JSON list of C-alpha atoms in Angstrom, two decimals:
[
{"chain": "A", "resi": 1, "resn": "GLU", "atom": "CA", "xyz": [78.98, -43.26, 27.99]},
{"chain": "A", "resi": 2, "resn": "TYR", "atom": "CA", "xyz": [78.08, -45.84, 30.59]},
{"chain": "A", "resi": 3, "resn": "LEU", "atom": "CA", "xyz": [74.32, -45.60, 30.48]},
{"chain": "A", "resi": 4, "resn": "TYR", "atom": "CA", "xyz": [73.20, -44.24, 27.15]},
{"chain": "A", "resi": 5, "resn": "PHE", "atom": "CA", "xyz": [75.40, -46.49, 25.04]},
{"chain": "A", "resi": 6, "resn": "SER", "atom": "CA", "xyz": [74.65, -49.41, 27.31]},
{"chain": "A", "resi": 7, "resn": "PHE", "atom": "CA", "xyz": [70.99, -48.99, 26.60]},
{"chain": "A", "resi": 8, "resn": "GLY", "atom": "CA", "xyz": [71.82, -49.13, 22.93]},
{"chain": "A", "resi": 9, "resn": "GLY", "atom": "CA", "xyz": [72.23, -45.42, 22.21]},
{"chain": "A", "resi": 10, "resn": "SER", "atom": "CA", "xyz": [71.00, -44.54, 18.71]},
{"chain": "A", "resi": 11, "resn": "ARG", "atom": "CA", "xyz": [72.16, -47.76, 17.13]},
{"chain": "A", "resi": 12, "resn": "PHE", "atom": "CA", "xyz": [68.93, -49.79, 17.23]},
{"chain": "A", "resi": 13, "resn": "GLY", "atom": "CA", "xyz": [66.18, -47.65, 15.87]},
{"chain": "A", "resi": 14, "resn": "VAL", "atom": "CA", "xyz": [64.05, -44.81, 17.17]},
{"chain": "A", "resi": 15, "resn": "VAL", "atom": "CA", "xyz": [62.13, -46.56, 19.92]},
{"chain": "A", "resi": 16, "resn": "ARG", "atom": "CA", "xyz": [65.36, -47.85, 21.46]},
{"chain": "A", "resi": 17, "resn": "THR", "atom": "CA", "xyz": [66.95, -44.38, 21.14]},
{"chain": "A", "resi": 18, "resn": "LEU", "atom": "CA", "xyz": [64.00, -42.68, 22.83]},
{"chain": "A", "resi": 19, "resn": "PHE", "atom": "CA", "xyz": [64.18, -45.30, 25.63]},
{"chain": "A", "resi": 20, "resn": "ALA", "atom": "CA", "xyz": [67.94, -44.81, 26.02]},
{"chain": "A", "resi": 21, "resn": "LEU", "atom": "CA", "xyz": [67.60, -41.05, 26.29]},
{"chain": "A", "resi": 22, "resn": "PHE", "atom": "CA", "xyz": [64.70, -41.26, 28.86]},
{"chain": "A", "resi": 23, "resn": "ALA", "atom": "CA", "xyz": [66.24, -44.05, 30.96]},
{"chain": "A", "resi": 24, "resn": "THR", "atom": "CA", "xyz": [69.63, -42.30, 31.01]},
{"chain": "A", "resi": 25, "resn": "LEU", "atom": "CA", "xyz": [68.12, -39.07, 32.30]},
{"chain": "A", "resi": 26, "resn": "VAL", "atom": "CA", "xyz": [65.88, -40.77, 34.81]},
{"chain": "A", "resi": 27, "resn": "LEU", "atom": "CA", "xyz": [68.82, -42.60, 36.25]},
{"chain": "A", "resi": 28, "resn": "GLY", "atom": "CA", "xyz": [70.83, -39.35, 36.15]},
{"chain": "A", "resi": 29, "resn": "GLY", "atom": "CA", "xyz": [68.10, -37.81, 38.30]},
{"chain": "A", "resi": 30, "resn": "LEU", "atom": "CA", "xyz": [68.29, -40.66, 40.80]},
{"chain": "A", "resi": 31, "resn": "TRP", "atom": "CA", "xyz": [72.07, -40.31, 40.89]},
{"chain": "A", "resi": 32, "resn": "HIS", "atom": "CA", "xyz": [71.49, -36.84, 42.45]},
{"chain": "A", "resi": 33, "resn": "GLY", "atom": "CA", "xyz": [69.56, -38.38, 45.30]},
{"chain": "A", "resi": 34, "resn": "ALA", "atom": "CA", "xyz": [66.85, -40.78, 46.40]},
{"chain": "A", "resi": 35, "resn": "SER", "atom": "CA", "xyz": [64.00, -38.31, 46.29]},
{"chain": "A", "resi": 36, "resn": "VAL", "atom": "CA", "xyz": [60.91, -38.04, 44.15]},
{"chain": "A", "resi": 37, "resn": "THR", "atom": "CA", "xyz": [61.91, -34.55, 42.98]},
{"chain": "A", "resi": 38, "resn": "PHE", "atom": "CA", "xyz": [65.19, -35.84, 41.54]},
{"chain": "A", "resi": 39, "resn": "LEU", "atom": "CA", "xyz": [63.26, -38.64, 39.84]},
{"chain": "A", "resi": 40, "resn": "ALA", "atom": "CA", "xyz": [60.78, -36.13, 38.44]},
{"chain": "A", "resi": 41, "resn": "TRP", "atom": "CA", "xyz": [63.54, -33.85, 37.29]},
{"chain": "A", "resi": 42, "resn": "GLY", "atom": "CA", "xyz": [65.26, -36.70, 35.44]},
{"chain": "A", "resi": 43, "resn": "ALA", "atom": "CA", "xyz": [62.03, -37.85, 33.92]},
{"chain": "A", "resi": 44, "resn": "LEU", "atom": "CA", "xyz": [61.20, -34.33, 32.66]},
{"chain": "A", "resi": 45, "resn": "GLN", "atom": "CA", "xyz": [64.67, -34.00, 31.20]},
{"chain": "A", "resi": 46, "resn": "GLY", "atom": "CA", "xyz": [64.49, -37.43, 29.61]},
{"chain": "A", "resi": 47, "resn": "LEU", "atom": "CA", "xyz": [61.02, -36.81, 28.24]},
{"chain": "A", "resi": 48, "resn": "SER", "atom": "CA", "xyz": [62.10, -33.43, 26.71]},
{"chain": "A", "resi": 49, "resn": "LEU", "atom": "CA", "xyz": [65.06, -35.05, 25.00]},
{"chain": "A", "resi": 50, "resn": "ALA", "atom": "CA", "xyz": [62.92, -37.85, 23.65]},
{"chain": "A", "resi": 51, "resn": "VAL", "atom": "CA", "xyz": [60.31, -35.40, 22.33]},
{"chain": "A", "resi": 52, "resn": "GLU", "atom": "CA", "xyz": [63.02, -33.21, 20.79]},
{"chain": "A", "resi": 53, "resn": "ARG", "atom": "CA", "xyz": [64.64, -36.21, 19.04]},
{"chain": "A", "resi": 54, "resn": "LEU", "atom": "CA", "xyz": [61.24, -37.58, 17.89]},
{"chain": "A", "resi": 55, "resn": "ALA", "atom": "CA", "xyz": [60.11, -34.20, 16.54]},
{"chain": "A", "resi": 56, "resn": "GLY", "atom": "CA", "xyz": [63.57, -33.36, 15.04]},
{"chain": "A", "resi": 57, "resn": "ILE", "atom": "CA", "xyz": [63.45, -29.96, 16.77]},
{"chain": "A", "resi": 58, "resn": "GLY", "atom": "CA", "xyz": [67.25, -29.55, 17.22]},
{"chain": "A", "resi": 59, "resn": "ASP", "atom": "CA", "xyz": [68.35, -30.96, 13.85]},
{"chain": "A", "resi": 60, "resn": "LYS", "atom": "CA", "xyz": [68.81, -27.72, 11.93]},
{"chain": "A", "resi": 61, "resn": "PRO", "atom": "CA", "xyz": [68.86, -24.02, 12.90]},
{"chain": "A", "resi": 62, "resn": "GLY", "atom": "CA", "xyz": [65.61, -22.11, 12.42]},
{"chain": "A", "resi": 63, "resn": "LYS", "atom": "CA", "xyz": [65.42, -19.77, 9.45]},
{"chain": "A", "resi": 64, "resn": "ARG", "atom": "CA", "xyz": [62.92, -17.36, 11.01]},
{"chain": "A", "resi": 65, "resn": "PRO", "atom": "CA", "xyz": [64.24, -15.28, 14.02]},
{"chain": "A", "resi": 66, "resn": "VAL", "atom": "CA", "xyz": [60.87, -15.19, 15.67]},
{"chain": "A", "resi": 67, "resn": "VAL", "atom": "CA", "xyz": [60.64, -19.02, 15.73]},
{"chain": "A", "resi": 68, "resn": "THR", "atom": "CA", "xyz": [64.22, -19.33, 16.96]},
{"chain": "A", "resi": 69, "resn": "GLY", "atom": "CA", "xyz": [63.48, -16.77, 19.69]},
{"chain": "A", "resi": 70, "resn": "LEU", "atom": "CA", "xyz": [60.36, -18.59, 20.73]},
{"chain": "A", "resi": 71, "resn": "ARG", "atom": "CA", "xyz": [62.35, -21.86, 20.90]},
{"chain": "A", "resi": 72, "resn": "VAL", "atom": "CA", "xyz": [65.01, -20.24, 23.11]},
{"chain": "A", "resi": 73, "resn": "ALA", "atom": "CA", "xyz": [62.27, -18.68, 25.37]},
{"chain": "A", "resi": 74, "resn": "LEU", "atom": "CA", "xyz": [60.43, -22.06, 25.73]},
{"chain": "A", "resi": 75, "resn": "THR", "atom": "CA", "xyz": [63.70, -23.89, 26.45]},
{"chain": "A", "resi": 76, "resn": "PHE", "atom": "CA", "xyz": [64.62, -21.37, 29.07]},
{"chain": "A", "resi": 77, "resn": "LEU", "atom": "CA", "xyz": [61.19, -21.62, 30.72]},
{"chain": "A", "resi": 78, "resn": "PHE", "atom": "CA", "xyz": [61.18, -25.35, 30.63]},
{"chain": "A", "resi": 79, "resn": "THR", "atom": "CA", "xyz": [64.77, -25.58, 32.03]},
{"chain": "A", "resi": 80, "resn": "THR", "atom": "CA", "xyz": [63.89, -23.12, 34.86]},
{"chain": "A", "resi": 81, "resn": "PHE", "atom": "CA", "xyz": [60.74, -25.07, 35.74]},
{"chain": "A", "resi": 82, "resn": "CYS", "atom": "CA", "xyz": [62.82, -28.28, 35.85]},
{"chain": "A", "resi": 83, "resn": "TRP", "atom": "CA", "xyz": [65.37, -26.59, 38.19]},
{"chain": "A", "resi": 84, "resn": "LEU", "atom": "CA", "xyz": [62.47, -25.50, 40.43]},
{"chain": "A", "resi": 85, "resn": "VAL", "atom": "CA", "xyz": [61.49, -29.14, 40.74]},
{"chain": "A", "resi": 86, "resn": "PHE", "atom": "CA", "xyz": [65.14, -30.23, 41.26]},
{"chain": "A", "resi": 87, "resn": "ARG", "atom": "CA", "xyz": [65.75, -27.70, 44.07]},
{"chain": "A", "resi": 88, "resn": "SER", "atom": "CA", "xyz": [62.39, -28.28, 45.86]},
{"chain": "A", "resi": 89, "resn": "PRO", "atom": "CA", "xyz": [62.37, -30.47, 48.92]},
{"chain": "A", "resi": 90, "resn": "SER", "atom": "CA", "xyz": [59.13, -32.12, 47.74]},
{"chain": "A", "resi": 91, "resn": "LEU", "atom": "CA", "xyz": [56.76, -32.05, 44.82]},
{"chain": "A", "resi": 92, "resn": "SER", "atom": "CA", "xyz": [54.19, -30.18, 46.95]},
{"chain": "A", "resi": 93, "resn": "ALA", "atom": "CA", "xyz": [56.84, -27.50, 47.65]},
{"chain": "A", "resi": 94, "resn": "ALA", "atom": "CA", "xyz": [57.53, -27.30, 43.89]},
{"chain": "A", "resi": 95, "resn": "ARG", "atom": "CA", "xyz": [53.76, -26.87, 43.25]},
{"chain": "A", "resi": 96, "resn": "ASP", "atom": "CA", "xyz": [53.56, -24.13, 45.94]},
{"chain": "A", "resi": 97, "resn": "ALA", "atom": "CA", "xyz": [56.56, -22.34, 44.34]},
{"chain": "A", "resi": 98, "resn": "LEU", "atom": "CA", "xyz": [54.83, -22.42, 40.95]},
{"chain": "A", "resi": 99, "resn": "VAL", "atom": "CA", "xyz": [51.65, -21.07, 42.43]},
{"chain": "A", "resi": 100, "resn": "ALA", "atom": "CA", "xyz": [53.66, -18.25, 44.11]},
{"chain": "A", "resi": 101, "resn": "LEU", "atom": "CA", "xyz": [55.27, -17.40, 40.78]},
{"chain": "A", "resi": 102, "resn": "GLY", "atom": "CA", "xyz": [51.81, -16.60, 39.37]},
{"chain": "A", "resi": 103, "resn": "ASN", "atom": "CA", "xyz": [50.94, -14.42, 42.35]},
{"chain": "A", "resi": 104, "resn": "PHE", "atom": "CA", "xyz": [51.09, -10.82, 40.98]},
{"chain": "A", "resi": 105, "resn": "SER", "atom": "CA", "xyz": [49.36, -9.17, 43.97]},
{"chain": "A", "resi": 106, "resn": "PRO", "atom": "CA", "xyz": [50.06, -5.52, 44.93]},
{"chain": "A", "resi": 107, "resn": "ALA", "atom": "CA", "xyz": [52.30, -6.82, 47.66]},
{"chain": "A", "resi": 108, "resn": "LEU", "atom": "CA", "xyz": [54.84, -8.08, 45.06]},
{"chain": "A", "resi": 109, "resn": "THR", "atom": "CA", "xyz": [58.11, -6.73, 46.44]},
{"chain": "A", "resi": 110, "resn": "LEU", "atom": "CA", "xyz": [60.63, -8.19, 43.93]},
{"chain": "A", "resi": 111, "resn": "ALA", "atom": "CA", "xyz": [59.53, -5.84, 41.14]},
{"chain": "A", "resi": 112, "resn": "SER", "atom": "CA", "xyz": [61.44, -2.83, 42.45]},
{"chain": "A", "resi": 113, "resn": "PRO", "atom": "CA", "xyz": [62.37, -0.10, 39.90]},
{"chain": "A", "resi": 114, "resn": "LEU", "atom": "CA", "xyz": [66.06, -1.33, 40.04]},
{"chain": "A", "resi": 115, "resn": "VAL", "atom": "CA", "xyz": [65.06, -4.90, 39.21]},
{"chain": "A", "resi": 116, "resn": "VAL", "atom": "CA", "xyz": [62.89, -3.77, 36.34]},
{"chain": "A", "resi": 117, "resn": "ILE", "atom": "CA", "xyz": [65.58, -1.56, 35.00]},
{"chain": "A", "resi": 118, "resn": "LEU", "atom": "CA", "xyz": [68.14, -4.39, 35.19]},
{"chain": "A", "resi": 119, "resn": "ILE", "atom": "CA", "xyz": [65.82, -6.76, 33.42]},
{"chain": "A", "resi": 120, "resn": "VAL", "atom": "CA", "xyz": [65.08, -4.24, 30.67]},
{"chain": "A", "resi": 121, "resn": "LEU", "atom": "CA", "xyz": [68.81, -3.52, 30.19]},
{"chain": "A", "resi": 122, "resn": "GLY", "atom": "CA", "xyz": [69.58, -7.26, 30.12]},
{"chain": "A", "resi": 123, "resn": "LEU", "atom": "CA", "xyz": [66.98, -7.86, 27.40]},
{"chain": "A", "resi": 124, "resn": "ALA", "atom": "CA", "xyz": [67.99, -4.73, 25.48]},
{"chain": "A", "resi": 125, "resn": "MET", "atom": "CA", "xyz": [71.67, -5.96, 25.34]},
{"chain": "A", "resi": 126, "resn": "HIS", "atom": "CA", "xyz": [70.46, -8.69, 22.96]},
{"chain": "A", "resi": 127, "resn": "GLY", "atom": "CA", "xyz": [69.46, -6.07, 20.39]},
{"chain": "A", "resi": 128, "resn": "ILE", "atom": "CA", "xyz": [72.75, -4.27, 20.18]},
{"chain": "A", "resi": 129, "resn": "PRO", "atom": "CA", "xyz": [73.98, -4.26, 16.55]},
{"chain": "A", "resi": 130, "resn": "ASN", "atom": "CA", "xyz": [77.22, -6.12, 15.80]},
{"chain": "A", "resi": 131, "resn": "ARG", "atom": "CA", "xyz": [78.82, -2.95, 14.53]},
{"chain": "A", "resi": 132, "resn": "LEU", "atom": "CA", "xyz": [78.31, -1.26, 17.87]},
{"chain": "A", "resi": 133, "resn": "ARG", "atom": "CA", "xyz": [79.68, -4.35, 19.65]},
{"chain": "A", "resi": 134, "resn": "ARG", "atom": "CA", "xyz": [82.82, -4.30, 17.49]},
{"chain": "A", "resi": 135, "resn": "PHE", "atom": "CA", "xyz": [83.31, -0.61, 18.19]},
{"chain": "A", "resi": 136, "resn": "ALA", "atom": "CA", "xyz": [82.90, -1.07, 21.95]},
{"chain": "A", "resi": 137, "resn": "THR", "atom": "CA", "xyz": [85.34, -4.01, 21.93]},
{"chain": "A", "resi": 138, "resn": "GLY", "atom": "CA", "xyz": [87.85, -1.97, 20.00]},
{"chain": "A", "resi": 139, "resn": "ALA", "atom": "CA", "xyz": [87.46, 1.00, 22.35]},
{"chain": "A", "resi": 140, "resn": "TRP", "atom": "CA", "xyz": [87.99, -1.28, 25.41]},
{"chain": "A", "resi": 141, "resn": "GLU", "atom": "CA", "xyz": [91.03, -2.89, 23.88]},
{"chain": "A", "resi": 142, "resn": "ALA", "atom": "CA", "xyz": [92.54, 0.48, 23.01]},
{"chain": "A", "resi": 143, "resn": "SER", "atom": "CA", "xyz": [91.89, 2.16, 26.38]},
{"chain": "A", "resi": 144, "resn": "PRO", "atom": "CA", "xyz": [94.77, 2.45, 28.87]},
{"chain": "A", "resi": 145, "resn": "ALA", "atom": "CA", "xyz": [95.12, 0.08, 31.75]},
{"chain": "A", "resi": 146, "resn": "PHE", "atom": "CA", "xyz": [94.01, 2.55, 34.40]},
{"chain": "A", "resi": 147, "resn": "VAL", "atom": "CA", "xyz": [90.74, 3.17, 32.54]},
{"chain": "A", "resi": 148, "resn": "LYS", "atom": "CA", "xyz": [90.18, -0.60, 32.36]},
{"chain": "A", "resi": 149, "resn": "GLY", "atom": "CA", "xyz": [90.90, -0.81, 36.07]},
{"chain": "A", "resi": 150, "resn": "ILE", "atom": "CA", "xyz": [88.37, 1.90, 36.84]},
{"chain": "A", "resi": 151, "resn": "GLY", "atom": "CA", "xyz": [85.77, 0.17, 34.58]},
{"chain": "A", "resi": 152, "resn": "ILE", "atom": "CA", "xyz": [86.30, -3.18, 36.31]},
{"chain": "A", "resi": 153, "resn": "ALA", "atom": "CA", "xyz": [86.18, -1.63, 39.76]},
{"chain": "A", "resi": 154, "resn": "ALA", "atom": "CA", "xyz": [82.89, 0.17, 38.88]},
{"chain": "A", "resi": 155, "resn": "THR", "atom": "CA", "xyz": [81.41, -3.10, 37.59]},
{"chain": "A", "resi": 156, "resn": "LEU", "atom": "CA", "xyz": [82.39, -4.96, 40.74]},
{"chain": "A", "resi": 157, "resn": "ALA", "atom": "CA", "xyz": [80.96, -2.16, 42.90]},
{"chain": "A", "resi": 158, "resn": "VAL", "atom": "CA", "xyz": [77.63, -2.31, 41.07]},
{"chain": "A", "resi": 159, "resn": "LEU", "atom": "CA", "xyz": [77.65, -6.12, 41.35]},
{"chain": "A", "resi": 160, "resn": "ALA", "atom": "CA", "xyz": [78.29, -5.87, 45.08]},
{"chain": "A", "resi": 161, "resn": "ILE", "atom": "CA", "xyz": [75.44, -3.39, 45.46]},
{"chain": "A", "resi": 162, "resn": "VAL", "atom": "CA", "xyz": [72.84, -5.40, 43.58]},
{"chain": "A", "resi": 163, "resn": "SER", "atom": "CA", "xyz": [73.96, -8.88, 44.65]},
{"chain": "A", "resi": 164, "resn": "MET", "atom": "CA", "xyz": [72.23, -11.17, 47.06]},
{"chain": "A", "resi": 165, "resn": "SER", "atom": "CA", "xyz": [73.41, -11.11, 50.64]},
{"chain": "A", "resi": 166, "resn": "GLY", "atom": "CA", "xyz": [75.00, -14.29, 51.90]},
{"chain": "A", "resi": 167, "resn": "VAL", "atom": "CA", "xyz": [76.24, -17.25, 49.97]},
{"chain": "A", "resi": 168, "resn": "PRO", "atom": "CA", "xyz": [73.85, -20.17, 49.38]},
{"chain": "A", "resi": 169, "resn": "PRO", "atom": "CA", "xyz": [75.26, -23.56, 50.40]},
{"chain": "A", "resi": 170, "resn": "PHE", "atom": "CA", "xyz": [76.72, -25.72, 47.67]},
{"chain": "A", "resi": 171, "resn": "ILE", "atom": "CA", "xyz": [73.95, -27.92, 46.33]},
{"chain": "A", "resi": 172, "resn": "TYR", "atom": "CA", "xyz": [75.82, -31.23, 46.72]},
{"chain": "A", "resi": 173, "resn": "PHE", "atom": "CA", "xyz": [76.42, -30.67, 50.47]},
{"chain": "A", "resi": 174, "resn": "GLN", "atom": "CA", "xyz": [72.93, -32.00, 51.08]},
{"chain": "A", "resi": 175, "resn": "PHE", "atom": "CA", "xyz": [73.90, -35.45, 49.79]}
]
């Protein structure tokens, strides 16, 4: 409200709108801290919004599921990359993290069978037919309270087993 509209918003043509989007996000990055990584994060976000507006990418939903899926995947990858820049202490640390992401050496320890199974199950959940979802929801709602309690307890137990150890510090404590 205070930045985007002060820069003119979308009231004064395409160029002014693109500038307003970009400048708002760059200043939003600086608001997070006086670091080049926050500035880069804001600039990446602003650039992506400007490109999206200029290309009309988000104006209407895609009619082809493959194209829609590709858009979602690219958005996720771009957002994840931007968060890597945001959380890095420096641009060189962000670069090192990106290089490490591409290191698929035999010593890769994160790809345990449990992690692979969880990733495959998570991806497979997106392919569940709506009819099966409605059936499962109805079965859950019709089940007695003690069955729901057992299901919730089992879910929490699984989450406790596969969760990370320790709690990362709240991101804004560093400011």
